[in-house]
Amino acid sequence: MNIALDEPLHLLHTLRFGTLATRSRDDGCPYPTVMPFAPDAHHRPVFLVSRLAEHTRNLLADAHAGFLLFDAQSTDVLSAPRTTLTGRVVPSENAGGDPGSPARRYLRYHPDAERYLALGDFSFFTLVPVRLRHIGGFGAMGWVDAQELNMSAPLDETEETTRLDNARRALPDTVRVLGIDRRGIDYEIAGVRHRFLIANAASNVASGTNTAASDIPFDTAVDLAIETIARGLPAVR
């Protein structure tokens, strides 16, 4: 079954925690643990881990891992969206893809984590996925190959920083902008994370003209998305 890519990406960009399963060094059994994370520019989960932690030691022995993202707001577990990514978790400097500074990006999503960096034994690891399994609800499920996560070239760190600065100037102080990528804008209001799909803003404009949404320049679409967020229109997922 074909899965709309924005569904698993929504979980990846709005959830704060997931469950990371590593392979135990002792008996080879799966060892799951709850992990905070932030998405990098390639939509890959980034973790800040202690070298003393059991899961880190497991990863240094065998980098293969699975990471479960689950939207637990629903009381009906089987109808709630969830995504499992499988791949290898490696030190971020070895993850490839020029992800920029993992620290700067991670701290935008988890500003309280700065105290851990001062301890000295914490470092960043990135899950380099092979594929993911998304379940959108009962009967709605499918596999997605990892290369589909990054079909468009990611924004480099300088461009994203410029766009973040522009968004912060345009939005009220009650909106904390976390990240911008080719597909969406991540932001937080009163502790609740949201993701606005840039294509939605382009489609809203295109629907009233003879212009196709895909023909609207990215710069224009981003500005339209920021304006829509500022107006508080009901386009937030």
Tab-separated table of C-alpha atoms in Angstrom, residues 146-226:
chain	number	residue	atom	x	y	z
A	146	ALA	CA	14.951	5.475	2.983
A	147	GLN	CA	15.917	7.319	-0.199
A	148	GLU	CA	12.325	8.526	-0.516
A	149	LEU	CA	12.739	10.534	2.699
A	150	ASN	CA	15.107	12.894	0.962
A	151	MET	CA	13.916	13.183	-2.620
A	152	SER	CA	14.549	16.958	-2.591
A	153	ALA	CA	17.935	18.430	-1.769
A	154	PRO	CA	17.957	19.555	1.882
A	155	LEU	CA	18.476	23.165	2.836
A	156	ASP	CA	22.033	23.834	3.891
A	157	GLU	CA	22.553	25.184	7.385
A	158	THR	CA	23.148	28.773	6.263
A	159	GLU	CA	19.972	28.901	4.180
A	160	GLU	CA	17.876	27.338	6.926
A	161	THR	CA	19.270	29.781	9.494
A	162	THR	CA	18.353	32.725	7.257
A	163	ARG	CA	14.826	31.402	6.773
A	164	LEU	CA	14.460	30.760	10.507
A	165	ASP	CA	15.495	34.346	11.260
A	166	ASN	CA	12.959	35.651	8.729
A	167	ALA	CA	10.208	33.481	10.213
A	168	ARG	CA	10.952	34.638	13.747
A	169	ARG	CA	10.702	38.268	12.693
A	170	ALA	CA	7.359	37.621	11.003
A	171	LEU	CA	5.777	35.555	13.774
A	172	PRO	CA	4.768	36.591	17.302
A	173	ASP	CA	6.967	35.696	20.264
A	174	THR	CA	4.451	33.035	21.295
A	175	VAL	CA	5.573	30.963	18.293
A	176	ARG	CA	8.945	29.233	18.645
A	177	VAL	CA	10.228	28.217	15.213
A	178	LEU	CA	12.242	24.994	15.368
A	179	GLY	CA	13.177	24.081	11.809
A	180	ILE	CA	12.429	24.628	8.133
A	181	ASP	CA	12.922	22.091	5.351
A	182	ARG	CA	11.755	21.653	1.765
A	183	ARG	CA	8.444	20.165	2.872
A	184	GLY	CA	7.463	21.947	6.061
A	185	ILE	CA	7.974	24.318	8.973
A	186	ASP	CA	8.287	22.968	12.516
A	187	TYR	CA	7.197	25.252	15.331
A	188	GLU	CA	5.956	25.191	18.897
A	189	ILE	CA	3.188	27.103	20.660
A	190	ALA	CA	2.704	26.790	24.430
A	191	GLY	CA	4.797	23.631	24.506
A	192	VAL	CA	2.864	21.911	21.703
A	193	ARG	CA	4.694	21.117	18.487
A	194	HIS	CA	3.180	21.617	15.050
A	195	ARG	CA	4.277	21.076	11.475
A	196	PHE	CA	2.925	23.205	8.647
A	197	LEU	CA	3.210	21.707	5.158
A	198	ILE	CA	4.603	24.299	2.767
A	199	ALA	CA	2.713	22.681	-0.098
A	200	ASN	CA	-0.567	23.514	1.662
A	201	ALA	CA	0.151	27.237	1.455
A	202	ALA	CA	1.089	26.944	-2.216
A	203	SER	CA	-2.078	24.954	-2.937
A	204	ASN	CA	-4.259	27.556	-1.210
A	205	VAL	CA	-2.902	30.248	-3.534
A	206	ALA	CA	-2.939	28.074	-6.638
A	207	SER	CA	-6.575	27.102	-6.092
A	208	GLY	CA	-7.646	30.671	-6.787
A	209	THR	CA	-5.472	31.118	-9.874
A	210	ASN	CA	-4.472	29.292	-13.020
A	211	THR	CA	-1.061	28.519	-11.516
A	212	ALA	CA	-0.142	24.992	-10.478
A	213	ALA	CA	1.040	24.687	-6.881
A	214	SER	CA	4.250	23.034	-8.109
A	215	ASP	CA	5.023	26.149	-10.192
A	216	ILE	CA	5.067	28.467	-7.178
A	217	PRO	CA	8.722	29.201	-6.259
A	218	PHE	CA	9.936	27.722	-2.981
A	219	ASP	CA	10.800	31.156	-1.554
A	220	THR	CA	7.262	32.349	-2.227
A	221	ALA	CA	5.720	29.177	-0.792
A	222	VAL	CA	7.729	29.536	2.435
A	223	ASP	CA	6.642	33.160	2.824
A	224	LEU	CA	3.025	32.140	2.236
A	225	ALA	CA	3.314	29.386	4.842
A	226	ILE	CA	4.697	31.817	7.416
